[in-house]
Amino acid sequence: MNGVRPGVLLGPGGAPTAGVTVLAVAVALALSSLLVAVTGGSPADAVEALLRGSVADRTAWSSTLLYAAPLLLVAVGTCLSVRAGVFNLGQEGQVLIGALAGAWVGLRLAVPGPALLLLVLAAAALAGGAWAGLSSLMHRLRGVNVVVSTLLMTFLAQQLVAYAVNTPWLLQETRLGNATVSPQSNKIQDGALLGSFGQYPGLQINGGLILALVAAVVAAVVIARTRWGFRLTMLGLNPRAARHAGVRVAALGGTALALSGAFAGLAGAVLLASPVGTNRLQPGISNNIGWDGLLVALVARNRPVAAIPVALLFGVLRSGGGFLAATGVPSYLVDVVKSLLVLAFVIPPVVVAALRGRASRRAARATAAPVREEVLT
C-alpha cells in the first residue's frame, strides 16, 4: 500500500518534545491573538465569546460534545490506517457516503424499534468502508496512489450526495402541494435517531458520544494488546520486515484503510441521527468533519485515547466559533486557529528528531577526529 510512515507523526517522545510543544502552542496562541487584533477584534472578547459558546454552561457543553463525537470517530479510524502506514485523505467523502447509506436505510426500511438505528449505523459503516476499499482495490489492480485516490473520491462522493437529494425517486424530500422542494431528504424515522441522556437546558449526552468513546478505547486496546494490532504497527514501521514475518501486507493494509473508511462512515451516521444536525441528508452534512477528524488524529499522534481530549478541543472551537461574529471577528479565523494548533502539535517531534540527529552527527565527528590523528601519528 502507498502511504506515509507513522514514525514521523508519532514523534520521538520525551521531555524535549513536550517542551518544544508547549513553546509551539504558546507561539500559535500569540499569533492567533495577533490575527484577531489585526482584523479589528479584541483577543479577550474573542476568547470570552469562544468559551461562552462552548463551555460556559450545560447547553454549551452539550453542543461541544455533539461535535466531538463524529470528530473522534473519524480520528479513531485515521489512527488505525496510519498505524499501518496507509494515509487516508478521503474521510470527508467517506463521511458523506456513510450519511447517504444511513439516510437510505433510515427512510426506506420499515423496521420497528432500535433495530432500525442499528441498521442505519451498520449501513453507514459498511458504505464508508466499501468506499475507502475502492481505493485499496485501485491500488492493488492498477497501482493508483492511495493518498491521491482517497482525496479525489471525496469530490465524487459530494456529487453523489447532491444527485441523491435532488432526485425525487432517490432521496429528495417529498413535495407538499406547490411548495418549493429543497435539496435535502425527508427527516429520517424516529426509530433511527440516536437517543440522549439528559434534557434541555441541562447537559445532554448523546449516544453518538458514547459510541465514539467506546470505539476509541477498543481501538487503543486492539493496537496495544492484540496480535492483529502488533502486526498493524509492524506493517507501518517496516513493511519488508512485516512481510518476512508472515504478514499479508496488501490484505492488512487494505483492511486498515477499509476500517478507517468505516469509522468515517459511522461518523456520517452520527451526524445524520444526532441533534447536531437536522436529521436530514443534505449536501453539506459533513461540514468538514472529515477534514477536522484527520487533524484530530494528527494532533493526537495517532493514539486513539489521546484523540479524546483533542476531539473535545476541536469541538470547543466548532461550538464556540459561531459566537465570534458577535465580537466582530470573522468566523474563518477559527479555521486559522485550528491550523496553527495542528502545526504546533505536529512540528515539535520533527524538530526534536532533527536536533537529535544533528547532535549525533556532531558526536560521531568528534569521536572520529582523535582516531584519525592517532592513525596518522
PDB file of N, CA and C in Angstrom, residues 190-269:
ATOM      1  N   ASP A 190     -38.124   8.272  13.427  1.00  0.00           N
ATOM      2  CA  ASP A 190     -37.743   8.447  14.829  1.00  0.00           C
ATOM      3  C   ASP A 190     -36.967   7.253  15.371  1.00  0.00           C
ATOM      4  N   GLY A 191     -37.284   6.062  14.876  1.00  0.00           N
ATOM      5  CA  GLY A 191     -36.582   4.882  15.343  1.00  0.00           C
ATOM      6  C   GLY A 191     -35.122   4.838  14.951  1.00  0.00           C
ATOM      7  N   ALA A 192     -34.726   5.681  13.996  1.00  0.00           N
ATOM      8  CA  ALA A 192     -33.339   5.712  13.535  1.00  0.00           C
ATOM      9  C   ALA A 192     -32.517   6.791  14.228  1.00  0.00           C
ATOM     10  N   LEU A 193     -33.115   7.510  15.173  1.00  0.00           N
ATOM     11  CA  LEU A 193     -32.415   8.605  15.838  1.00  0.00           C
ATOM     12  C   LEU A 193     -31.653   8.102  17.065  1.00  0.00           C
ATOM     13  N   LEU A 194     -30.484   8.679  17.294  1.00  0.00           N
ATOM     14  CA  LEU A 194     -29.707   8.361  18.485  1.00  0.00           C
ATOM     15  C   LEU A 194     -30.310   9.048  19.701  1.00  0.00           C
ATOM     16  N   GLY A 195     -30.494   8.311  20.769  1.00  0.00           N
ATOM     17  CA  GLY A 195     -31.053   8.881  21.982  1.00  0.00           C
ATOM     18  C   GLY A 195     -30.023   9.672  22.773  1.00  0.00           C
ATOM     19  N   SER A 196     -30.499  10.461  23.710  1.00  0.00           N
ATOM     20  CA  SER A 196     -29.632  11.286  24.553  1.00  0.00           C
ATOM     21  C   SER A 196     -30.004  11.103  26.016  1.00  0.00           C
ATOM     22  N   PHE A 197     -29.006  11.241  26.876  1.00  0.00           N
ATOM     23  CA  PHE A 197     -29.240  11.246  28.310  1.00  0.00           C
ATOM     24  C   PHE A 197     -29.261  12.696  28.773  1.00  0.00           C
ATOM     25  N   GLY A 198     -30.318  13.084  29.460  1.00  0.00           N
ATOM     26  CA  GLY A 198     -30.434  14.458  29.911  1.00  0.00           C
ATOM     27  C   GLY A 198     -31.443  15.227  29.085  1.00  0.00           C
ATOM     28  N   GLN A 199     -31.895  16.345  29.616  1.00  0.00           N
ATOM     29  CA  GLN A 199     -32.920  17.152  28.970  1.00  0.00           C
ATOM     30  C   GLN A 199     -32.431  18.592  28.843  1.00  0.00           C
ATOM     31  N   TYR A 200     -32.799  19.233  27.732  1.00  0.00           N
ATOM     32  CA  TYR A 200     -32.516  20.657  27.557  1.00  0.00           C
ATOM     33  C   TYR A 200     -33.289  21.436  28.627  1.00  0.00           C
ATOM     34  N   PRO A 201     -32.720  22.472  29.262  1.00  0.00           N
ATOM     35  CA  PRO A 201     -31.400  23.083  29.005  1.00  0.00           C
ATOM     36  C   PRO A 201     -30.265  22.472  29.815  1.00  0.00           C
ATOM     37  N   GLY A 202     -30.484  21.289  30.396  1.00  0.00           N
ATOM     38  CA  GLY A 202     -29.413  20.635  31.128  1.00  0.00           C
ATOM     39  C   GLY A 202     -28.415  19.983  30.189  1.00  0.00           C
ATOM     40  N   LEU A 203     -27.439  19.319  30.783  1.00  0.00           N
ATOM     41  CA  LEU A 203     -26.416  18.645  30.000  1.00  0.00           C
ATOM     42  C   LEU A 203     -27.014  17.427  29.300  1.00  0.00           C
ATOM     43  N   GLN A 204     -26.771  17.324  27.996  1.00  0.00           N
ATOM     44  CA  GLN A 204     -27.253  16.208  27.204  1.00  0.00           C
ATOM     45  C   GLN A 204     -26.058  15.408  26.661  1.00  0.00           C
ATOM     46  N   ILE A 205     -26.060  14.117  26.949  1.00  0.00           N
ATOM     47  CA  ILE A 205     -25.024  13.224  26.448  1.00  0.00           C
ATOM     48  C   ILE A 205     -25.661  12.348  25.385  1.00  0.00           C
ATOM     49  N   ASN A 206     -25.307  12.583  24.128  1.00  0.00           N
ATOM     50  CA  ASN A 206     -25.908  11.819  23.042  1.00  0.00           C
ATOM     51  C   ASN A 206     -25.247  10.450  22.906  1.00  0.00           C
ATOM     52  N   GLY A 207     -26.015   9.503  22.393  1.00  0.00           N
ATOM     53  CA  GLY A 207     -25.486   8.164  22.198  1.00  0.00           C
ATOM     54  C   GLY A 207     -24.296   8.112  21.264  1.00  0.00           C
ATOM     55  N   GLY A 208     -24.194   9.070  20.352  1.00  0.00           N
ATOM     56  CA  GLY A 208     -23.054   9.104  19.450  1.00  0.00           C
ATOM     57  C   GLY A 208     -21.739   9.295  20.181  1.00  0.00           C
ATOM     58  N   LEU A 209     -21.749  10.082  21.262  1.00  0.00           N
ATOM     59  CA  LEU A 209     -20.529  10.298  22.036  1.00  0.00           C
ATOM     60  C   LEU A 209     -20.108   9.011  22.739  1.00  0.00           C
ATOM     61  N   ILE A 210     -21.066   8.301  23.295  1.00  0.00           N
ATOM     62  CA  ILE A 210     -20.754   7.037  23.959  1.00  0.00           C
ATOM     63  C   ILE A 210     -20.164   6.051  22.953  1.00  0.00           C
ATOM     64  N   LEU A 211     -20.758   6.004  21.768  1.00  0.00           N
ATOM     65  CA  LEU A 211     -20.248   5.132  20.710  1.00  0.00           C
ATOM     66  C   LEU A 211     -18.809   5.492  20.356  1.00  0.00           C
ATOM     67  N   ALA A 212     -18.517   6.788  20.238  1.00  0.00           N
ATOM     68  CA  ALA A 212     -17.174   7.228  19.871  1.00  0.00           C
ATOM     69  C   ALA A 212     -16.164   6.902  20.969  1.00  0.00           C
ATOM     70  N   LEU A 213     -16.541   7.104  22.226  1.00  0.00           N
ATOM     71  CA  LEU A 213     -15.633   6.813  23.334  1.00  0.00           C
ATOM     72  C   LEU A 213     -15.316   5.317  23.411  1.00  0.00           C
ATOM     73  N   VAL A 214     -16.337   4.500  23.234  1.00  0.00           N
ATOM     74  CA  VAL A 214     -16.120   3.047  23.236  1.00  0.00           C
ATOM     75  C   VAL A 214     -15.197   2.651  22.087  1.00  0.00           C
ATOM     76  N   ALA A 215     -15.418   3.241  20.925  1.00  0.00           N
ATOM     77  CA  ALA A 215     -14.577   2.937  19.765  1.00  0.00           C
ATOM     78  C   ALA A 215     -13.121   3.310  20.023  1.00  0.00           C
ATOM     79  N   ALA A 216     -12.890   4.461  20.655  1.00  0.00           N
ATOM     80  CA  ALA A 216     -11.523   4.899  20.930  1.00  0.00           C
ATOM     81  C   ALA A 216     -10.820   3.948  21.900  1.00  0.00           C
ATOM     82  N   VAL A 217     -11.515   3.554  22.955  1.00  0.00           N
ATOM     83  CA  VAL A 217     -10.912   2.658  23.948  1.00  0.00           C
ATOM     84  C   VAL A 217     -10.642   1.278  23.338  1.00  0.00           C
ATOM     85  N   VAL A 218     -11.612   0.757  22.599  1.00  0.00           N
ATOM     86  CA  VAL A 218     -11.435  -0.555  21.975  1.00  0.00           C
ATOM     87  C   VAL A 218     -10.275  -0.529  20.976  1.00  0.00           C
ATOM     88  N   ALA A 219     -10.196   0.523  20.174  1.00  0.00           N
ATOM     89  CA  ALA A 219      -9.110   0.631  19.197  1.00  0.00           C
ATOM     90  C   ALA A 219      -7.756   0.685  19.891  1.00  0.00           C
ATOM     91  N   ALA A 220      -7.671   1.424  21.005  1.00  0.00           N
ATOM     92  CA  ALA A 220      -6.406   1.510  21.746  1.00  0.00           C
ATOM     93  C   ALA A 220      -6.000   0.147  22.298  1.00  0.00           C
ATOM     94  N   VAL A 221      -6.970  -0.606  22.838  1.00  0.00           N
ATOM     95  CA  VAL A 221      -6.669  -1.935  23.374  1.00  0.00           C
ATOM     96  C   VAL A 221      -6.242  -2.878  22.258  1.00  0.00           C
ATOM     97  N   VAL A 222      -6.929  -2.816  21.127  1.00  0.00           N
ATOM     98  CA  VAL A 222      -6.595  -3.682  19.999  1.00  0.00           C
ATOM     99  C   VAL A 222      -5.175  -3.406  19.498  1.00  0.00           C
ATOM    100  N   ILE A 223      -4.816  -2.125  19.403  1.00  0.00           N
ATOM    101  CA  ILE A 223      -3.483  -1.768  18.916  1.00  0.00           C
ATOM    102  C   ILE A 223      -2.406  -2.225  19.904  1.00  0.00           C
ATOM    103  N   ALA A 224      -2.662  -2.053  21.193  1.00  0.00           N
ATOM    104  CA  ALA A 224      -1.625  -2.295  22.196  1.00  0.00           C
ATOM    105  C   ALA A 224      -1.565  -3.738  22.684  1.00  0.00           C
ATOM    106  N   ARG A 225      -2.694  -4.474  22.626  1.00  0.00           N
ATOM    107  CA  ARG A 225      -2.758  -5.756  23.329  1.00  0.00           C
ATOM    108  C   ARG A 225      -3.050  -6.966  22.450  1.00  0.00           C
ATOM    109  N   THR A 226      -3.228  -6.785  21.170  1.00  0.00           N
ATOM    110  CA  THR A 226      -3.598  -7.927  20.334  1.00  0.00           C
ATOM    111  C   THR A 226      -2.540  -8.194  19.273  1.00  0.00           C
ATOM    112  N   ARG A 227      -2.530  -9.428  18.779  1.00  0.00           N
ATOM    113  CA  ARG A 227      -1.598  -9.803  17.723  1.00  0.00           C
ATOM    114  C   ARG A 227      -1.871  -8.999  16.461  1.00  0.00           C
ATOM    115  N   TRP A 228      -3.155  -8.778  16.165  1.00  0.00           N
ATOM    116  CA  TRP A 228      -3.506  -8.000  14.976  1.00  0.00           C
ATOM    117  C   TRP A 228      -2.965  -6.582  15.079  1.00  0.00           C
ATOM    118  N   GLY A 229      -3.079  -5.979  16.274  1.00  0.00           N
ATOM    119  CA  GLY A 229      -2.543  -4.632  16.461  1.00  0.00           C
ATOM    120  C   GLY A 229      -1.032  -4.588  16.340  1.00  0.00           C
ATOM    121  N   PHE A 230      -0.358  -5.637  16.827  1.00  0.00           N
ATOM    122  CA  PHE A 230       1.096  -5.703  16.689  1.00  0.00           C
ATOM    123  C   PHE A 230       1.499  -5.783  15.221  1.00  0.00           C
ATOM    124  N   ARG A 231       0.784  -6.604  14.460  1.00  0.00           N
ATOM    125  CA  ARG A 231       1.071  -6.716  13.035  1.00  0.00           C
ATOM    126  C   ARG A 231       0.802  -5.397  12.319  1.00  0.00           C
ATOM    127  N   LEU A 232      -0.243  -4.709  12.749  1.00  0.00           N
ATOM    128  CA  LEU A 232      -0.577  -3.421  12.140  1.00  0.00           C
ATOM    129  C   LEU A 232       0.571  -2.433  12.333  1.00  0.00           C
ATOM    130  N   THR A 233       1.080  -2.351  13.576  1.00  0.00           N
ATOM    131  CA  THR A 233       2.183  -1.435  13.862  1.00  0.00           C
ATOM    132  C   THR A 233       3.455  -1.859  13.134  1.00  0.00           C
ATOM    133  N   MET A 234       3.709  -3.168  13.084  1.00  0.00           N
ATOM    134  CA  MET A 234       4.878  -3.671  12.368  1.00  0.00           C
ATOM    135  C   MET A 234       4.820  -3.287  10.892  1.00  0.00           C
ATOM    136  N   LEU A 235       3.633  -3.412  10.312  1.00  0.00           N
ATOM    137  CA  LEU A 235       3.471  -3.054   8.907  1.00  0.00           C
ATOM    138  C   LEU A 235       3.782  -1.586   8.680  1.00  0.00           C
ATOM    139  N   GLY A 236       3.319  -0.729   9.559  1.00  0.00           N
ATOM    140  CA  GLY A 236       3.568   0.695   9.398  1.00  0.00           C
ATOM    141  C   GLY A 236       5.019   1.076   9.570  1.00  0.00           C
ATOM    142  N   LEU A 237       5.722   0.381  10.485  1.00  0.00           N
ATOM    143  CA  LEU A 237       7.115   0.718  10.749  1.00  0.00           C
ATOM    144  C   LEU A 237       8.059   0.147   9.703  1.00  0.00           C
ATOM    145  N   ASN A 238       7.791  -1.082   9.247  1.00  0.00           N
ATOM    146  CA  ASN A 238       8.700  -1.715   8.292  1.00  0.00           C
ATOM    147  C   ASN A 238       7.948  -2.772   7.496  1.00  0.00           C
ATOM    148  N   PRO A 239       7.382  -2.402   6.341  1.00  0.00           N
ATOM    149  CA  PRO A 239       6.614  -3.368   5.547  1.00  0.00           C
ATOM    150  C   PRO A 239       7.436  -4.589   5.133  1.00  0.00           C
ATOM    151  N   ARG A 240       8.737  -4.387   4.852  1.00  0.00           N
ATOM    152  CA  ARG A 240       9.560  -5.516   4.418  1.00  0.00           C
ATOM    153  C   ARG A 240       9.723  -6.531   5.556  1.00  0.00           C
ATOM    154  N   ALA A 241       9.991  -6.038   6.765  1.00  0.00           N
ATOM    155  CA  ALA A 241      10.115  -6.937   7.910  1.00  0.00           C
ATOM    156  C   ALA A 241       8.786  -7.635   8.198  1.00  0.00           C
ATOM    157  N   ALA A 242       7.689  -6.888   8.044  1.00  0.00           N
ATOM    158  CA  ALA A 242       6.372  -7.480   8.270  1.00  0.00           C
ATOM    159  C   ALA A 242       6.114  -8.610   7.283  1.00  0.00           C
ATOM    160  N   ARG A 243       6.515  -8.418   6.034  1.00  0.00           N
ATOM    161  CA  ARG A 243       6.316  -9.458   5.020  1.00  0.00           C
ATOM    162  C   ARG A 243       7.133 -10.699   5.359  1.00  0.00           C
ATOM    163  N   HIS A 244       8.371 -10.490   5.812  1.00  0.00           N
ATOM    164  CA  HIS A 244       9.211 -11.627   6.183  1.00  0.00           C
ATOM    165  C   HIS A 244       8.674 -12.345   7.415  1.00  0.00           C
ATOM    166  N   ALA A 245       7.937 -11.619   8.259  1.00  0.00           N
ATOM    167  CA  ALA A 245       7.360 -12.224   9.458  1.00  0.00           C
ATOM    168  C   ALA A 245       6.050 -12.947   9.168  1.00  0.00           C
ATOM    169  N   GLY A 246       5.636 -12.954   7.926  1.00  0.00           N
ATOM    170  CA  GLY A 246       4.435 -13.686   7.552  1.00  0.00           C
ATOM    171  C   GLY A 246       3.180 -12.847   7.469  1.00  0.00           C
ATOM    172  N   VAL A 247       3.314 -11.531   7.578  1.00  0.00           N
ATOM    173  CA  VAL A 247       2.147 -10.649   7.482  1.00  0.00           C
ATOM    174  C   VAL A 247       1.740 -10.495   6.025  1.00  0.00           C
ATOM    175  N   ARG A 248       0.460 -10.647   5.757  1.00  0.00           N
ATOM    176  CA  ARG A 248      -0.057 -10.408   4.410  1.00  0.00           C
ATOM    177  C   ARG A 248      -0.224  -8.899   4.250  1.00  0.00           C
ATOM    178  N   VAL A 249       0.808  -8.274   3.720  1.00  0.00           N
ATOM    179  CA  VAL A 249       0.914  -6.818   3.712  1.00  0.00           C
ATOM    180  C   VAL A 249      -0.257  -6.162   2.987  1.00  0.00           C
ATOM    181  N   ALA A 250      -0.557  -6.607   1.769  1.00  0.00           N
ATOM    182  CA  ALA A 250      -1.628  -5.976   0.992  1.00  0.00           C
ATOM    183  C   ALA A 250      -2.976  -6.138   1.674  1.00  0.00           C
ATOM    184  N   ALA A 251      -3.244  -7.333   2.220  1.00  0.00           N
ATOM    185  CA  ALA A 251      -4.537  -7.579   2.863  1.00  0.00           C
ATOM    186  C   ALA A 251      -4.689  -6.762   4.134  1.00  0.00           C
ATOM    187  N   LEU A 252      -3.626  -6.708   4.947  1.00  0.00           N
ATOM    188  CA  LEU A 252      -3.711  -5.961   6.209  1.00  0.00           C
ATOM    189  C   LEU A 252      -3.808  -4.466   5.943  1.00  0.00           C
ATOM    190  N   GLY A 253      -3.040  -3.953   4.980  1.00  0.00           N
ATOM    191  CA  GLY A 253      -3.128  -2.532   4.650  1.00  0.00           C
ATOM    192  C   GLY A 253      -4.492  -2.166   4.107  1.00  0.00           C
ATOM    193  N   GLY A 254      -5.053  -3.032   3.239  1.00  0.00           N
ATOM    194  CA  GLY A 254      -6.394  -2.778   2.716  1.00  0.00           C
ATOM    195  C   GLY A 254      -7.446  -2.821   3.799  1.00  0.00           C
ATOM    196  N   THR A 255      -7.287  -3.748   4.759  1.00  0.00           N
ATOM    197  CA  THR A 255      -8.230  -3.823   5.878  1.00  0.00           C
ATOM    198  C   THR A 255      -8.175  -2.566   6.732  1.00  0.00           C
ATOM    199  N   ALA A 256      -6.961  -2.084   6.996  1.00  0.00           N
ATOM    200  CA  ALA A 256      -6.808  -0.862   7.793  1.00  0.00           C
ATOM    201  C   ALA A 256      -7.469   0.332   7.097  1.00  0.00           C
ATOM    202  N   LEU A 257      -7.287   0.421   5.780  1.00  0.00           N
ATOM    203  CA  LEU A 257      -7.904   1.514   5.034  1.00  0.00           C
ATOM    204  C   LEU A 257      -9.427   1.407   5.060  1.00  0.00           C
ATOM    205  N   ALA A 258      -9.946   0.183   4.900  1.00  0.00           N
ATOM    206  CA  ALA A 258     -11.400  -0.010   4.940  1.00  0.00           C
ATOM    207  C   ALA A 258     -11.960   0.320   6.322  1.00  0.00           C
ATOM    208  N   LEU A 259     -11.239  -0.044   7.378  1.00  0.00           N
ATOM    209  CA  LEU A 259     -11.694   0.291   8.732  1.00  0.00           C
ATOM    210  C   LEU A 259     -11.709   1.800   8.951  1.00  0.00           C
ATOM    211  N   SER A 260     -10.716   2.477   8.407  1.00  0.00           N
ATOM    212  CA  SER A 260     -10.695   3.936   8.506  1.00  0.00           C
ATOM    213  C   SER A 260     -11.933   4.532   7.850  1.00  0.00           C
ATOM    214  N   GLY A 261     -12.275   4.017   6.660  1.00  0.00           N
ATOM    215  CA  GLY A 261     -13.475   4.487   5.983  1.00  0.00           C
ATOM    216  C   GLY A 261     -14.743   4.117   6.734  1.00  0.00           C
ATOM    217  N   ALA A 262     -14.744   2.946   7.383  1.00  0.00           N
ATOM    218  CA  ALA A 262     -15.929   2.520   8.139  1.00  0.00           C
ATOM    219  C   ALA A 262     -16.189   3.449   9.318  1.00  0.00           C
ATOM    220  N   PHE A 263     -15.133   3.843  10.019  1.00  0.00           N
ATOM    221  CA  PHE A 263     -15.319   4.769  11.139  1.00  0.00           C
ATOM    222  C   PHE A 263     -15.779   6.141  10.641  1.00  0.00           C
ATOM    223  N   ALA A 264     -15.268   6.578   9.494  1.00  0.00           N
ATOM    224  CA  ALA A 264     -15.728   7.841   8.925  1.00  0.00           C
ATOM    225  C   ALA A 264     -17.199   7.742   8.515  1.00  0.00           C
ATOM    226  N   GLY A 265     -17.581   6.603   7.908  1.00  0.00           N
ATOM    227  CA  GLY A 265     -18.983   6.404   7.565  1.00  0.00           C
ATOM    228  C   GLY A 265     -19.867   6.395   8.790  1.00  0.00           C
ATOM    229  N   LEU A 266     -19.370   5.800   9.874  1.00  0.00           N
ATOM    230  CA  LEU A 266     -20.120   5.795  11.128  1.00  0.00           C
ATOM    231  C   LEU A 266     -20.301   7.221  11.650  1.00  0.00           C
ATOM    232  N   ALA A 267     -19.273   8.045  11.471  1.00  0.00           N
ATOM    233  CA  ALA A 267     -19.390   9.456  11.850  1.00  0.00           C
ATOM    234  C   ALA A 267     -20.484  10.144  11.037  1.00  0.00           C
ATOM    235  N   GLY A 268     -20.612   9.763   9.761  1.00  0.00           N
ATOM    236  CA  GLY A 268     -21.691  10.317   8.947  1.00  0.00           C
ATOM    237  C   GLY A 268     -23.060   9.934   9.476  1.00  0.00           C
ATOM    238  N   ALA A 269     -23.203   8.690   9.959  1.00  0.00           N
ATOM    239  CA  ALA A 269     -24.467   8.270  10.552  1.00  0.00           C
ATOM    240  C   ALA A 269     -24.767   9.044  11.827  1.00  0.00           C
TER     241      ALA A 269
END
